[in-house]
Coordinates of C-alpha atoms and ligand atoms in Angstrom, one line a residue:
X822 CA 14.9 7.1 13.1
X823 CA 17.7 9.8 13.3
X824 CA 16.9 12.3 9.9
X825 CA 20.7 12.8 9.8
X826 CA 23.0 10.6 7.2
X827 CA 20.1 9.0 5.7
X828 CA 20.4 7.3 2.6
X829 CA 17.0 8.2 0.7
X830 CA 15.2 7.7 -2.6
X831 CA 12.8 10.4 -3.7
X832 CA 10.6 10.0 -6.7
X833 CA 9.8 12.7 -8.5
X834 CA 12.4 14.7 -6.8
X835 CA 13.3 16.5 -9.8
X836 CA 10.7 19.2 -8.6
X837 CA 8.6 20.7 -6.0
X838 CA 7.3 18.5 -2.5
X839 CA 9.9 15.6 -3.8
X840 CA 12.9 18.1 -4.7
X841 CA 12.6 20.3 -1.2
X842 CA 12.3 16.5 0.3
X843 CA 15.8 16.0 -1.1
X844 CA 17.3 18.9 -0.2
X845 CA 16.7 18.8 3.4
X846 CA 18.2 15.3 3.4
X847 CA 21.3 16.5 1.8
X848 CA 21.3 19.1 4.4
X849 CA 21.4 17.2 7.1
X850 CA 24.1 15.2 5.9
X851 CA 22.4 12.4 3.8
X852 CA 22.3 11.0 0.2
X853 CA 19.5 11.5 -1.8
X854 CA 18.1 10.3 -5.0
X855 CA 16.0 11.8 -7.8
X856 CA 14.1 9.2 -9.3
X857 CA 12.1 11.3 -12.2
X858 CA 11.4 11.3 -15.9
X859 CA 12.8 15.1 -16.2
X860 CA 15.8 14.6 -17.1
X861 CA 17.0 18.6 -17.7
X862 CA 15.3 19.3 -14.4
X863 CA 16.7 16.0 -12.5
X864 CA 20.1 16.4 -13.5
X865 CA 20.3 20.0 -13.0
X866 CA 19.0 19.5 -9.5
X867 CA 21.3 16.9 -8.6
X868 CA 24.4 19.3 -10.0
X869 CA 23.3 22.0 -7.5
X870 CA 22.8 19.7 -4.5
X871 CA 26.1 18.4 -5.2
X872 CA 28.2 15.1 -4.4
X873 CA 25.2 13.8 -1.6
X874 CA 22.7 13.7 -5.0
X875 CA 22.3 11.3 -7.7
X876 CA 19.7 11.8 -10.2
X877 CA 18.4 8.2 -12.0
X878 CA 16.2 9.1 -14.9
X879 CA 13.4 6.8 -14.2
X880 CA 9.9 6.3 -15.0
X881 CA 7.7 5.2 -11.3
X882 CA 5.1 3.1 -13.7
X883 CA 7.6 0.9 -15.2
X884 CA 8.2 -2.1 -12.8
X885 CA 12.0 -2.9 -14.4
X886 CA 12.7 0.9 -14.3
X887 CA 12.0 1.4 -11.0
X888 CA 14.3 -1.6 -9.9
X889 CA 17.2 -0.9 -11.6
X890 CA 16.8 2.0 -9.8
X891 CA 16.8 1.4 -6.0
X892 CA 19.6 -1.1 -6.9
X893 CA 22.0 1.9 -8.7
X894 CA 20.9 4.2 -6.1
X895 CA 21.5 1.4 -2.7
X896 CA 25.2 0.4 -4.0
X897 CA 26.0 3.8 -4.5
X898 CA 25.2 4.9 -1.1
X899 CA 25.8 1.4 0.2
X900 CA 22.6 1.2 2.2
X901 CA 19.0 2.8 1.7
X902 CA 16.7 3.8 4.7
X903 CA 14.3 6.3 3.6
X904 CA 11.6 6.2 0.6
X905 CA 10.0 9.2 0.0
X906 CA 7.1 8.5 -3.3
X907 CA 6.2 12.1 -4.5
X908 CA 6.2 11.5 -8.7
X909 CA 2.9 12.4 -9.6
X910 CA 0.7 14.0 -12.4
X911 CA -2.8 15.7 -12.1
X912 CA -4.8 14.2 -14.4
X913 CA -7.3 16.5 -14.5
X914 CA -11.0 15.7 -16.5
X915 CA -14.2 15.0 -16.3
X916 CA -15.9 12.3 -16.3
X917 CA -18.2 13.2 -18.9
X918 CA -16.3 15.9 -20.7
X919 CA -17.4 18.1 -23.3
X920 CA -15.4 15.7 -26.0
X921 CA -17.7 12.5 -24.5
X922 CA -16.7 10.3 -21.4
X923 CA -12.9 9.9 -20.3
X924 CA -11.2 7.6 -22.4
X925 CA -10.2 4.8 -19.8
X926 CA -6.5 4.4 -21.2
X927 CA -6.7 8.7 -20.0
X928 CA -7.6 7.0 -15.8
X929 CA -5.4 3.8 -16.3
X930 CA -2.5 6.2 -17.0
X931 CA -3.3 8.2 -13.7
X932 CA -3.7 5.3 -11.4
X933 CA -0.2 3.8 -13.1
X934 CA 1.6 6.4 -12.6
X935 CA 0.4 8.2 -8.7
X936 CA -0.5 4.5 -7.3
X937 CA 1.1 1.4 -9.1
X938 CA 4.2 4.1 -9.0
X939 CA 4.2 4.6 -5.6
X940 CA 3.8 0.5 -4.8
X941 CA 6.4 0.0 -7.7
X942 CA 8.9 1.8 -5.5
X943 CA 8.0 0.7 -2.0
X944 CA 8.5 -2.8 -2.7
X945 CA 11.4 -2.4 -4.2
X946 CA 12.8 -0.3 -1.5
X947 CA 11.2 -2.9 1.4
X948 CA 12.5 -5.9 -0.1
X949 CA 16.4 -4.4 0.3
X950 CA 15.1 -2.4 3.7
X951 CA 14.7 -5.9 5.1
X952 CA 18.1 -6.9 5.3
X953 CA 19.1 -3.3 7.2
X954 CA 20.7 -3.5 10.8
X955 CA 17.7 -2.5 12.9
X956 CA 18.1 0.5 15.2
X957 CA 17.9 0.9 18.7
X958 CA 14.4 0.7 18.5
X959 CA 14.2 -2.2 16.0
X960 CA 13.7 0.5 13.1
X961 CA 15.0 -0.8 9.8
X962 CA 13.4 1.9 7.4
X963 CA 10.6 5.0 7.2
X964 CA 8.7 4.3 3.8
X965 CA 6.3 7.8 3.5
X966 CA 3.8 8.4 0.4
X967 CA 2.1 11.3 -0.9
X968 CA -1.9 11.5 -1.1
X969 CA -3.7 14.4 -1.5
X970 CA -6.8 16.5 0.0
X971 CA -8.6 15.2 -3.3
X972 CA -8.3 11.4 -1.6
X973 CA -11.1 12.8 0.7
X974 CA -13.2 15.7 -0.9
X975 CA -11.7 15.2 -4.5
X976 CA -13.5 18.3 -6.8
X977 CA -15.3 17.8 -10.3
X978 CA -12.4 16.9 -12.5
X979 CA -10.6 15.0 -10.3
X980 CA -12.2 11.1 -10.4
X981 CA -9.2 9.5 -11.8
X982 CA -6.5 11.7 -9.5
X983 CA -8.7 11.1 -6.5
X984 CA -9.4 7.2 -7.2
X985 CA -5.2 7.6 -7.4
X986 CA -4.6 9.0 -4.1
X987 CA -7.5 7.3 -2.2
X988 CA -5.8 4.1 -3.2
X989 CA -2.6 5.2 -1.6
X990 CA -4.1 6.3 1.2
X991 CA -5.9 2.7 1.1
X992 CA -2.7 0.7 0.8
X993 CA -0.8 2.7 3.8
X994 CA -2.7 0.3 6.8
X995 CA -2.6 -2.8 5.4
X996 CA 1.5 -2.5 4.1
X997 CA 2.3 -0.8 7.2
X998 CA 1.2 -4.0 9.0
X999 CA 2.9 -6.3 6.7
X1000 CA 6.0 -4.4 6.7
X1001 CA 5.9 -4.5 11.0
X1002 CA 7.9 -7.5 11.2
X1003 CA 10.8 -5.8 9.7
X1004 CA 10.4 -2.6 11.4
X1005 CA 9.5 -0.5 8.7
X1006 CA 7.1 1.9 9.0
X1007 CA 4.6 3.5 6.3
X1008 CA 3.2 6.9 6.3
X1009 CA 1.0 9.0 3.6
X1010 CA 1.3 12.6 3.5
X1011 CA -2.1 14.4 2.0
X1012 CA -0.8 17.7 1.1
X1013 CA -3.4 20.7 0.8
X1014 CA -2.5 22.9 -1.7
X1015 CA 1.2 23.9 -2.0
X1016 CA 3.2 26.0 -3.8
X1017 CA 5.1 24.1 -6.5
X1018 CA 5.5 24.1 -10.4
X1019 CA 2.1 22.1 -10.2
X1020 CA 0.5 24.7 -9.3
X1021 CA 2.5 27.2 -11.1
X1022 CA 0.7 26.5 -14.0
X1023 CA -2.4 27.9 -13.1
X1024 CA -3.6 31.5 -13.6
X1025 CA -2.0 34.0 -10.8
X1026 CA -5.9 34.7 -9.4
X1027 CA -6.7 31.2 -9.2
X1028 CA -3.9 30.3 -7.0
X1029 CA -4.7 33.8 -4.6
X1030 CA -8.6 32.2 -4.5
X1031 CA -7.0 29.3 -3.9
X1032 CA -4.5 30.8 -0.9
X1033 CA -7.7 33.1 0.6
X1034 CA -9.4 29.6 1.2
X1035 CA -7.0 27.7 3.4
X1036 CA -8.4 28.6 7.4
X1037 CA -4.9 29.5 9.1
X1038 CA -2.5 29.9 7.9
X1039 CA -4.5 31.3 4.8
X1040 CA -1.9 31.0 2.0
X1041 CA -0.4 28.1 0.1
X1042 CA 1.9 26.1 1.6
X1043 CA 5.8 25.5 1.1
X1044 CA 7.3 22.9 -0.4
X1045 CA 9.7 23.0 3.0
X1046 CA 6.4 22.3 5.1
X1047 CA 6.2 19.1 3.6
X1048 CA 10.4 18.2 3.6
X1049 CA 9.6 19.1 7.4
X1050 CA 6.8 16.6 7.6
X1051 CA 9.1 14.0 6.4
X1052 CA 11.7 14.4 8.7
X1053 CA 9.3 14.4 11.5
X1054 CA 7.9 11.5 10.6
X1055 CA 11.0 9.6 10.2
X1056 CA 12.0 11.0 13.6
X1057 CA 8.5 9.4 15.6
X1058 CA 8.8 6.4 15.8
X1059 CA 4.8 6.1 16.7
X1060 CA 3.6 7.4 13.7
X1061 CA 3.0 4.3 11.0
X1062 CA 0.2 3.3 9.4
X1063 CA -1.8 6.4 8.8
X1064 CA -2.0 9.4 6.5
X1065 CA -1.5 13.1 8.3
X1066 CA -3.6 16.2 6.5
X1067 CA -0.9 18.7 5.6
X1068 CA -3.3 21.5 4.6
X1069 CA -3.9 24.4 6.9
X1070 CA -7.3 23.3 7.8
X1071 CA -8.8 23.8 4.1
X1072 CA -12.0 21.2 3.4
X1073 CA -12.3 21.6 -1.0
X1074 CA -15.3 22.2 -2.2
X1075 CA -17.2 20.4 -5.0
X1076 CA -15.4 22.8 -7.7
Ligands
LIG1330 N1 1.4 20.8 -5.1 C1 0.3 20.5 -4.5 O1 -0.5 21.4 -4.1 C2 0.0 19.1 -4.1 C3 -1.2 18.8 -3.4 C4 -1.5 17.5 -3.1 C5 -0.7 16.5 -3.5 N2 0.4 16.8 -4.3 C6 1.2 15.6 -4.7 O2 2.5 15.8 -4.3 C7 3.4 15.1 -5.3 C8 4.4 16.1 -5.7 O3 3.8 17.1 -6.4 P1 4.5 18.5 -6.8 O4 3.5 19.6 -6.5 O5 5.8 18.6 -6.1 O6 4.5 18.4 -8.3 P2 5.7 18.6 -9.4 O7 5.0 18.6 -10.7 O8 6.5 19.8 -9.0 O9 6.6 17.4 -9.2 C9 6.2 16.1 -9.6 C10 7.4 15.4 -10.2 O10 7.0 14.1 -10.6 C11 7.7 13.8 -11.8 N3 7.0 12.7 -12.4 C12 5.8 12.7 -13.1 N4 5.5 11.5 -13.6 C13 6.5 10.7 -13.3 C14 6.8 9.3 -13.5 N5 6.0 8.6 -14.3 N6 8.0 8.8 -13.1 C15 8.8 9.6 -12.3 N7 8.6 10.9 -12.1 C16 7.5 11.4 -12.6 C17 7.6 15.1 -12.6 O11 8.6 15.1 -13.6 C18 8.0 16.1 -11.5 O12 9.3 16.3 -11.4 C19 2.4 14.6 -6.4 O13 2.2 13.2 -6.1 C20 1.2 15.4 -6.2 O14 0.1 14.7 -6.7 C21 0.7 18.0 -4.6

């Protein structure tokens, strides 16, 4: 599918992977938009990308919210072929912490918001995607989520965030397969470690030991990596079904 003059959703655009997502789509001609619960952030981001953006205060957990959402945001633009899930939170903890075991409300919230989020907005998205005038190639939408490295070698802290992402990267087959008939495709992006105002919240030498131990090329990555790993995916049409690495090679260890 061409990246040019796509109508796309993003959640969790307001910032980082989801935001630099946004504005390549707006650069290349598109509409794009910012599904987040920031709304300072969201609506100043949309202001800067300009008349292509629309920001839609919306929390990914909440079934109804996420709805109402892809309806605003598919009349406005008056079509929708690109979903881009990036809303997510860390959810950081042990399992048995030094306050006692995790409460399970603490995980639930996790998984709600990283996986049922992500699912919230792809059916949403795929049940208007359906309708779309298929391509050339019988395309009729490019669905792409966001894992992480800690869906495969998740470090001590990260149960519930891993259990979140290994769930996305569990759902990507068996929805890519449904979603065949209508010619949409699903991808899963696991990012390594990038550069965002996730990360920018962490001590200045934990994110240089953090750089030092990505292979090649050893530094974090850039938000624009990712944007760039979106586009190609919505430009090959042979990639569904799967989750791609995005990580410079890095394996995380145990902690
Ligand atoms: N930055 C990294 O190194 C990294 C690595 C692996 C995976 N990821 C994943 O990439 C995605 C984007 O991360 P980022 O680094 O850009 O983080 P970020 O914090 O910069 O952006 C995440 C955005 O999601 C929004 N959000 C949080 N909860 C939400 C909810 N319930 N509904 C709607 N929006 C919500 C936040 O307000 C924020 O704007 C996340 O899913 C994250 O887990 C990031």
């Amino acid at each position: 599918m061409k990246f040019e003059k796509l109508n796309a959703i993003v959640s969790g655009g307001a910032s980082g992977l989801g935001l630099a997502t946004c504005e390549r789509v707006v650069k290349a001609g598109g509409h794009a938009a910012m599904l987040d619960v920031n709304e300072q952030q969201g609506r100043e981001a949309a202001k800067k990308l300009g008349a292509n953006a629309l920001f839609i205060k919306t929390d990914v957990s909440s079934e109804t919210e996420v709805n109402a959402a892809v309806e605003q945001a598919k009349n406005a633009f008056g079509g929708l072929q690109l979903v881009v899930n990036c809303a997510g939170i860390l959810g950081a903890g042990r399992t048995l912490g030094r306050e006692g075991p995790m409460a399970s409300d603490f995980f639930a919230k996790v998984i709600q918001v990283n996986l049922i989020g992500s699912f919230n907005l792809t059916k949403a998205a795929a049940s208007f995607m359906q309708h779309n005038t298929p391509n050339a190639e019988g395309e009729r939408g490019v669905i792409v989520n966001t894992a992480s490295v800690a869906a495969f070698e998740g470090q001590i802290g990260q149960a519930a965030y891993s259990a979140s992402k290994g769930g996305i990267v569990g759902m990507t087959l068996p929805i890519a397969r449904e979603f065949s008939r209508f010619g949409i495709r699903v991808m899963t992006i696991a990012p390594g470690i990038f550069w965002t105002p996730m990360m920018a919240g962490m001590p200045e030498e934990v994110q240089k030991s953090l750089g030092a131990q990505v292979p090649f090329p050893s530094r974090l990555g850039k938000p624009e990596e990712y944007a760039l790993l979106v586009q190609q995916i919505c430009e090959n049409v042979m990639l569904n079904g799967t989750t791609v690495r995005l990580d410079g090679a890095i394996r995380m260890q145990p902690k």
